Amino acid sequence: MKQVPDGNAARLDPDTGTIIRSSAASRTNPYDLFALEEALLLKEKTGAEVTVLTMGPEESEAMMRDAYSMGADSAVILSDMKFAGSDVLATAFTLSQGITVLGGADLIICGRQTTDGDTAQVGPALAEYLHIPHAAWISEVADITEDHIDIRQEVGSLTQVLRMSFPCLITVESNINVPRLPSYKLSMATSSKPVRFLTFKDMPEQDLSKYGLLGSPTNVIKMF
């Protein structure tokens, strides 16, 4: 999950070309709500445990508490100034390190894209770093068993049904479901539930050149 600027008020740093996230109010990336809802639906069907993961500032805790109030079981924030300014590759690498710390996952569900970067590449890049199969543009989870998942993928005018073995990663479309509203009852029940924070020192890979601006081969040369 990710917090994104709410609207177009956010400013850009003229030196780095990155978003000054404190310059505008934040909200949960809309596509990530579809991903969370799909995870919760699968939890209700299979009894699975849902962990939400984000990379961002400490203020991301508010978003994670919203996830708790929707039904998530645990929440983890990767937060360190060394992660700041990450492009797609550095973001995906950092997330892969966080998932490794958590012991991996059978199924990783990502939103198709974020409304600030709009690259739609972090999910597939994350799967590549984790060396697991992945599929994008998923509009339906048709079936799930202990060892595989059947999914419907929309590729332009083509629709195809895929079967992937676990572990794997999917990115979901906005037509896959209708996200539920946060529950006041769950919000009260989870108000004291901890949100776990991981920093650079917790990452298995301690090479700074793979994180943040240092680990981002994409550079903004000019803004106008």
mmCIF file with all atom_site columns, C-alpha atoms in Angstrom, residues 67-201:
data_model
loop_
_atom_site.group_PDB
_atom_site.id
_atom_site.type_symbol
_atom_site.label_atom_id
_atom_site.label_alt_id
_atom_site.label_comp_id
_atom_site.label_asym_id
_atom_site.label_entity_id
_atom_site.label_seq_id
_atom_site.pdbx_PDB_ins_code
_atom_site.Cartn_x
_atom_site.Cartn_y
_atom_site.Cartn_z
_atom_site.occupancy
_atom_site.B_iso_or_equiv
_atom_site.pdbx_formal_charge
_atom_site.auth_seq_id
_atom_site.auth_comp_id
_atom_site.auth_asym_id
_atom_site.auth_atom_id
_atom_site.pdbx_PDB_model_num
ATOM 1   C CA . ALA A 1 67  ? -6.265  -1.094  6.933   1.00 0.00 ? 67  ALA A CA 1
ATOM 2   C CA . TYR A 1 68  ? -6.713  -2.578  10.412  1.00 0.00 ? 68  TYR A CA 1
ATOM 3   C CA . SER A 1 69  ? -10.224 -1.140  10.544  1.00 0.00 ? 69  SER A CA 1
ATOM 4   C CA . MET A 1 70  ? -11.010 -2.906  7.264   1.00 0.00 ? 70  MET A CA 1
ATOM 5   C CA . GLY A 1 71  ? -9.772  -6.285  8.509   1.00 0.00 ? 71  GLY A CA 1
ATOM 6   C CA . ALA A 1 72  ? -6.013  -6.553  7.974   1.00 0.00 ? 72  ALA A CA 1
ATOM 7   C CA . ASP A 1 73  ? -4.210  -8.736  10.523  1.00 0.00 ? 73  ASP A CA 1
ATOM 8   C CA . SER A 1 74  ? -0.810  -7.018  10.675  1.00 0.00 ? 74  SER A CA 1
ATOM 9   C CA . ALA A 1 75  ? 0.869   -3.923  9.287   1.00 0.00 ? 75  ALA A CA 1
ATOM 10  C CA . VAL A 1 76  ? 4.492   -3.092  8.501   1.00 0.00 ? 76  VAL A CA 1
ATOM 11  C CA . ILE A 1 77  ? 6.076   0.216   7.488   1.00 0.00 ? 77  ILE A CA 1
ATOM 12  C CA . LEU A 1 78  ? 9.519   0.461   5.884   1.00 0.00 ? 78  LEU A CA 1
ATOM 13  C CA . SER A 1 79  ? 10.603  3.915   7.001   1.00 0.00 ? 79  SER A CA 1
ATOM 14  C CA . ASP A 1 80  ? 14.054  5.452   6.740   1.00 0.00 ? 80  ASP A CA 1
ATOM 15  C CA . MET A 1 81  ? 15.442  8.602   5.129   1.00 0.00 ? 81  MET A CA 1
ATOM 16  C CA . LYS A 1 82  ? 17.811  6.296   3.249   1.00 0.00 ? 82  LYS A CA 1
ATOM 17  C CA . PHE A 1 83  ? 14.758  5.099   1.283   1.00 0.00 ? 83  PHE A CA 1
ATOM 18  C CA . ALA A 1 84  ? 13.714  8.632   0.263   1.00 0.00 ? 84  ALA A CA 1
ATOM 19  C CA . GLY A 1 85  ? 13.631  9.542   -3.429  1.00 0.00 ? 85  GLY A CA 1
ATOM 20  C CA . SER A 1 86  ? 13.322  5.931   -4.623  1.00 0.00 ? 86  SER A CA 1
ATOM 21  C CA . ASP A 1 87  ? 12.292  5.324   -8.219  1.00 0.00 ? 87  ASP A CA 1
ATOM 22  C CA . VAL A 1 88  ? 10.601  2.102   -9.405  1.00 0.00 ? 88  VAL A CA 1
ATOM 23  C CA . LEU A 1 89  ? 13.674  -0.109  -9.064  1.00 0.00 ? 89  LEU A CA 1
ATOM 24  C CA . ALA A 1 90  ? 14.761  1.180   -5.660  1.00 0.00 ? 90  ALA A CA 1
ATOM 25  C CA . THR A 1 91  ? 11.191  1.017   -4.356  1.00 0.00 ? 91  THR A CA 1
ATOM 26  C CA . ALA A 1 92  ? 10.706  -2.543  -5.584  1.00 0.00 ? 92  ALA A CA 1
ATOM 27  C CA . PHE A 1 93  ? 14.067  -3.608  -4.175  1.00 0.00 ? 93  PHE A CA 1
ATOM 28  C CA . THR A 1 94  ? 13.315  -2.105  -0.761  1.00 0.00 ? 94  THR A CA 1
ATOM 29  C CA . LEU A 1 95  ? 9.906   -3.761  -0.640  1.00 0.00 ? 95  LEU A CA 1
ATOM 30  C CA . SER A 1 96  ? 11.476  -7.086  -1.597  1.00 0.00 ? 96  SER A CA 1
ATOM 31  C CA . GLN A 1 97  ? 13.900  -6.736  1.289   1.00 0.00 ? 97  GLN A CA 1
ATOM 32  C CA . GLY A 1 98  ? 11.053  -5.999  3.684   1.00 0.00 ? 98  GLY A CA 1
ATOM 33  C CA . ILE A 1 99  ? 9.107   -9.041  2.503   1.00 0.00 ? 99  ILE A CA 1
ATOM 34  C CA . THR A 1 100 ? 12.234  -11.147 2.958   1.00 0.00 ? 100 THR A CA 1
ATOM 35  C CA . VAL A 1 101 ? 12.512  -9.932  6.561   1.00 0.00 ? 101 VAL A CA 1
ATOM 36  C CA . LEU A 1 102 ? 8.885   -10.947 7.115   1.00 0.00 ? 102 LEU A CA 1
ATOM 37  C CA . GLY A 1 103 ? 9.593   -14.448 5.837   1.00 0.00 ? 103 GLY A CA 1
ATOM 38  C CA . GLY A 1 104 ? 7.970   -14.130 2.424   1.00 0.00 ? 104 GLY A CA 1
ATOM 39  C CA . ALA A 1 105 ? 4.341   -14.587 1.423   1.00 0.00 ? 105 ALA A CA 1
ATOM 40  C CA . ASP A 1 106 ? 2.270   -17.118 -0.496  1.00 0.00 ? 106 ASP A CA 1
ATOM 41  C CA . LEU A 1 107 ? 0.413   -14.427 -2.444  1.00 0.00 ? 107 LEU A CA 1
ATOM 42  C CA . ILE A 1 108 ? 1.325   -10.766 -2.886  1.00 0.00 ? 108 ILE A CA 1
ATOM 43  C CA . ILE A 1 109 ? -1.460  -8.500  -4.150  1.00 0.00 ? 109 ILE A CA 1
ATOM 44  C CA . CYS A 1 110 ? -0.609  -5.040  -5.460  1.00 0.00 ? 110 CYS A CA 1
ATOM 45  C CA . GLY A 1 111 ? -2.747  -2.289  -6.906  1.00 0.00 ? 111 GLY A CA 1
ATOM 46  C CA . ARG A 1 112 ? -2.215  -1.778  -10.629 1.00 0.00 ? 112 ARG A CA 1
ATOM 47  C CA . GLN A 1 113 ? -0.417  1.542   -10.160 1.00 0.00 ? 113 GLN A CA 1
ATOM 48  C CA . THR A 1 114 ? -0.188  4.631   -7.977  1.00 0.00 ? 114 THR A CA 1
ATOM 49  C CA . THR A 1 115 ? -1.795  7.950   -8.791  1.00 0.00 ? 115 THR A CA 1
ATOM 50  C CA . ASP A 1 116 ? 1.435   9.891   -8.223  1.00 0.00 ? 116 ASP A CA 1
ATOM 51  C CA . GLY A 1 117 ? 3.981   7.879   -10.223 1.00 0.00 ? 117 GLY A CA 1
ATOM 52  C CA . ASP A 1 118 ? 1.583   6.057   -12.582 1.00 0.00 ? 118 ASP A CA 1
ATOM 53  C CA . THR A 1 119 ? 4.327   3.674   -13.771 1.00 0.00 ? 119 THR A CA 1
ATOM 54  C CA . ALA A 1 120 ? 2.425   0.434   -12.997 1.00 0.00 ? 120 ALA A CA 1
ATOM 55  C CA . GLN A 1 121 ? 5.853   -1.232  -12.738 1.00 0.00 ? 121 GLN A CA 1
ATOM 56  C CA . VAL A 1 122 ? 6.536   -1.658  -9.018  1.00 0.00 ? 122 VAL A CA 1
ATOM 57  C CA . GLY A 1 123 ? 4.492   -4.867  -8.665  1.00 0.00 ? 123 GLY A CA 1
ATOM 58  C CA . PRO A 1 124 ? 6.190   -6.774  -11.504 1.00 0.00 ? 124 PRO A CA 1
ATOM 59  C CA . ALA A 1 125 ? 9.620   -5.400  -10.517 1.00 0.00 ? 125 ALA A CA 1
ATOM 60  C CA . LEU A 1 126 ? 9.028   -6.561  -6.939  1.00 0.00 ? 126 LEU A CA 1
ATOM 61  C CA . ALA A 1 127 ? 8.196   -10.060 -8.176  1.00 0.00 ? 127 ALA A CA 1
ATOM 62  C CA . GLU A 1 128 ? 11.370  -10.119 -10.263 1.00 0.00 ? 128 GLU A CA 1
ATOM 63  C CA . TYR A 1 129 ? 13.472  -9.244  -7.215  1.00 0.00 ? 129 TYR A CA 1
ATOM 64  C CA . LEU A 1 130 ? 11.732  -12.027 -5.269  1.00 0.00 ? 130 LEU A CA 1
ATOM 65  C CA . HIS A 1 131 ? 12.147  -14.466 -8.204  1.00 0.00 ? 131 HIS A CA 1
ATOM 66  C CA . ILE A 1 132 ? 8.457   -15.435 -8.200  1.00 0.00 ? 132 ILE A CA 1
ATOM 67  C CA . PRO A 1 133 ? 5.887   -15.623 -11.048 1.00 0.00 ? 133 PRO A CA 1
ATOM 68  C CA . HIS A 1 134 ? 3.621   -12.620 -11.524 1.00 0.00 ? 134 HIS A CA 1
ATOM 69  C CA . ALA A 1 135 ? 0.694   -11.401 -13.602 1.00 0.00 ? 135 ALA A CA 1
ATOM 70  C CA . ALA A 1 136 ? -0.676  -7.881  -14.077 1.00 0.00 ? 136 ALA A CA 1
ATOM 71  C CA . TRP A 1 137 ? -4.113  -6.490  -15.042 1.00 0.00 ? 137 TRP A CA 1
ATOM 72  C CA . ILE A 1 138 ? -6.066  -9.078  -13.040 1.00 0.00 ? 138 ILE A CA 1
ATOM 73  C CA . SER A 1 139 ? -9.828  -8.528  -13.091 1.00 0.00 ? 139 SER A CA 1
ATOM 74  C CA . GLU A 1 140 ? -10.935 -11.641 -11.202 1.00 0.00 ? 140 GLU A CA 1
ATOM 75  C CA . VAL A 1 141 ? -9.659  -14.300 -8.853  1.00 0.00 ? 141 VAL A CA 1
ATOM 76  C CA . ALA A 1 142 ? -11.668 -17.261 -10.141 1.00 0.00 ? 142 ALA A CA 1
ATOM 77  C CA . ASP A 1 143 ? -10.428 -19.901 -7.694  1.00 0.00 ? 143 ASP A CA 1
ATOM 78  C CA . ILE A 1 144 ? -7.806  -20.474 -5.032  1.00 0.00 ? 144 ILE A CA 1
ATOM 79  C CA . THR A 1 145 ? -6.456  -23.681 -3.489  1.00 0.00 ? 145 THR A CA 1
ATOM 80  C CA . GLU A 1 146 ? -3.626  -24.543 -1.124  1.00 0.00 ? 146 GLU A CA 1
ATOM 81  C CA . ASP A 1 147 ? -1.056  -24.552 -3.920  1.00 0.00 ? 147 ASP A CA 1
ATOM 82  C CA . HIS A 1 148 ? -2.328  -22.376 -6.765  1.00 0.00 ? 148 HIS A CA 1
ATOM 83  C CA . ILE A 1 149 ? -4.583  -19.522 -7.847  1.00 0.00 ? 149 ILE A CA 1
ATOM 84  C CA . ASP A 1 150 ? -6.746  -19.197 -10.983 1.00 0.00 ? 150 ASP A CA 1
ATOM 85  C CA . ILE A 1 151 ? -7.041  -15.640 -12.261 1.00 0.00 ? 151 ILE A CA 1
ATOM 86  C CA . ARG A 1 152 ? -8.572  -13.730 -15.144 1.00 0.00 ? 152 ARG A CA 1
ATOM 87  C CA . GLN A 1 153 ? -6.254  -11.285 -16.900 1.00 0.00 ? 153 GLN A CA 1
ATOM 88  C CA . GLU A 1 154 ? -7.331  -8.433  -19.168 1.00 0.00 ? 154 GLU A CA 1
ATOM 89  C CA . VAL A 1 155 ? -4.752  -7.579  -21.838 1.00 0.00 ? 155 VAL A CA 1
ATOM 90  C CA . GLY A 1 156 ? -6.283  -4.991  -24.129 1.00 0.00 ? 156 GLY A CA 1
ATOM 91  C CA . SER A 1 157 ? -9.133  -6.704  -25.990 1.00 0.00 ? 157 SER A CA 1
ATOM 92  C CA . LEU A 1 158 ? -7.869  -10.139 -24.913 1.00 0.00 ? 158 LEU A CA 1
ATOM 93  C CA . THR A 1 159 ? -9.027  -11.992 -21.803 1.00 0.00 ? 159 THR A CA 1
ATOM 94  C CA . GLN A 1 160 ? -7.148  -15.052 -20.607 1.00 0.00 ? 160 GLN A CA 1
ATOM 95  C CA . VAL A 1 161 ? -7.376  -17.345 -17.601 1.00 0.00 ? 161 VAL A CA 1
ATOM 96  C CA . LEU A 1 162 ? -4.116  -18.227 -15.869 1.00 0.00 ? 162 LEU A CA 1
ATOM 97  C CA . ARG A 1 163 ? -3.141  -20.672 -13.144 1.00 0.00 ? 163 ARG A CA 1
ATOM 98  C CA . MET A 1 164 ? -0.135  -19.768 -11.012 1.00 0.00 ? 164 MET A CA 1
ATOM 99  C CA . SER A 1 165 ? 1.482   -21.770 -8.249  1.00 0.00 ? 165 SER A CA 1
ATOM 100 C CA . PHE A 1 166 ? 2.385   -20.158 -4.940  1.00 0.00 ? 166 PHE A CA 1
ATOM 101 C CA . PRO A 1 167 ? 4.328   -18.083 -4.143  1.00 0.00 ? 167 PRO A CA 1
ATOM 102 C CA . CYS A 1 168 ? 3.300   -15.511 -6.737  1.00 0.00 ? 168 CYS A CA 1
ATOM 103 C CA . LEU A 1 169 ? 2.311   -11.872 -7.211  1.00 0.00 ? 169 LEU A CA 1
ATOM 104 C CA . ILE A 1 170 ? -0.619  -10.223 -8.961  1.00 0.00 ? 170 ILE A CA 1
ATOM 105 C CA . THR A 1 171 ? -1.601  -6.626  -9.628  1.00 0.00 ? 171 THR A CA 1
ATOM 106 C CA . VAL A 1 172 ? -5.332  -5.967  -9.710  1.00 0.00 ? 172 VAL A CA 1
ATOM 107 C CA . GLU A 1 173 ? -7.632  -3.736  -11.729 1.00 0.00 ? 173 GLU A CA 1
ATOM 108 C CA . SER A 1 174 ? -10.249 -1.375  -10.311 1.00 0.00 ? 174 SER A CA 1
ATOM 109 C CA . ASN A 1 175 ? -13.109 -3.533  -11.601 1.00 0.00 ? 175 ASN A CA 1
ATOM 110 C CA . ILE A 1 176 ? -12.128 -6.562  -9.520  1.00 0.00 ? 176 ILE A CA 1
ATOM 111 C CA . ASN A 1 177 ? -14.279 -5.585  -6.501  1.00 0.00 ? 177 ASN A CA 1
ATOM 112 C CA . VAL A 1 178 ? -15.804 -2.760  -4.472  1.00 0.00 ? 178 VAL A CA 1
ATOM 113 C CA . PRO A 1 179 ? -13.641 -1.919  -1.422  1.00 0.00 ? 179 PRO A CA 1
ATOM 114 C CA . ARG A 1 180 ? -15.438 -2.046  1.923   1.00 0.00 ? 180 ARG A CA 1
ATOM 115 C CA . LEU A 1 181 ? -15.619 0.933   4.242   1.00 0.00 ? 181 LEU A CA 1
ATOM 116 C CA . PRO A 1 182 ? -13.557 0.969   7.447   1.00 0.00 ? 182 PRO A CA 1
ATOM 117 C CA . SER A 1 183 ? -15.402 -0.489  10.437  1.00 0.00 ? 183 SER A CA 1
ATOM 118 C CA . TYR A 1 184 ? -15.760 1.673   13.539  1.00 0.00 ? 184 TYR A CA 1
ATOM 119 C CA . LYS A 1 185 ? -15.987 -1.500  15.632  1.00 0.00 ? 185 LYS A CA 1
ATOM 120 C CA . LEU A 1 186 ? -12.738 -2.839  14.149  1.00 0.00 ? 186 LEU A CA 1
ATOM 121 C CA . SER A 1 187 ? -11.123 0.572   14.497  1.00 0.00 ? 187 SER A CA 1
ATOM 122 C CA . MET A 1 188 ? -11.825 0.584   18.232  1.00 0.00 ? 188 MET A CA 1
ATOM 123 C CA . ALA A 1 189 ? -10.781 -3.056  18.623  1.00 0.00 ? 189 ALA A CA 1
ATOM 124 C CA . THR A 1 190 ? -7.436  -2.473  16.892  1.00 0.00 ? 190 THR A CA 1
ATOM 125 C CA . SER A 1 191 ? -6.669  1.010   18.277  1.00 0.00 ? 191 SER A CA 1
ATOM 126 C CA . SER A 1 192 ? -3.842  -0.341  20.432  1.00 0.00 ? 192 SER A CA 1
ATOM 127 C CA . LYS A 1 193 ? -2.664  -2.939  17.918  1.00 0.00 ? 193 LYS A CA 1
ATOM 128 C CA . PRO A 1 194 ? 0.999   -2.301  17.046  1.00 0.00 ? 194 PRO A CA 1
ATOM 129 C CA . VAL A 1 195 ? 2.260   -1.290  13.620  1.00 0.00 ? 195 VAL A CA 1
ATOM 130 C CA . ARG A 1 196 ? 5.722   -2.694  12.990  1.00 0.00 ? 196 ARG A CA 1
ATOM 131 C CA . PHE A 1 197 ? 8.447   -0.337  11.717  1.00 0.00 ? 197 PHE A CA 1
ATOM 132 C CA . LEU A 1 198 ? 11.502  -1.569  9.813   1.00 0.00 ? 198 LEU A CA 1
ATOM 133 C CA . THR A 1 199 ? 14.457  0.652   8.914   1.00 0.00 ? 199 THR A CA 1
ATOM 134 C CA . PHE A 1 200 ? 17.543  0.323   6.756   1.00 0.00 ? 200 PHE A CA 1
ATOM 135 C CA . LYS A 1 201 ? 19.425  -1.476  9.521   1.00 0.00 ? 201 LYS A CA 1
#
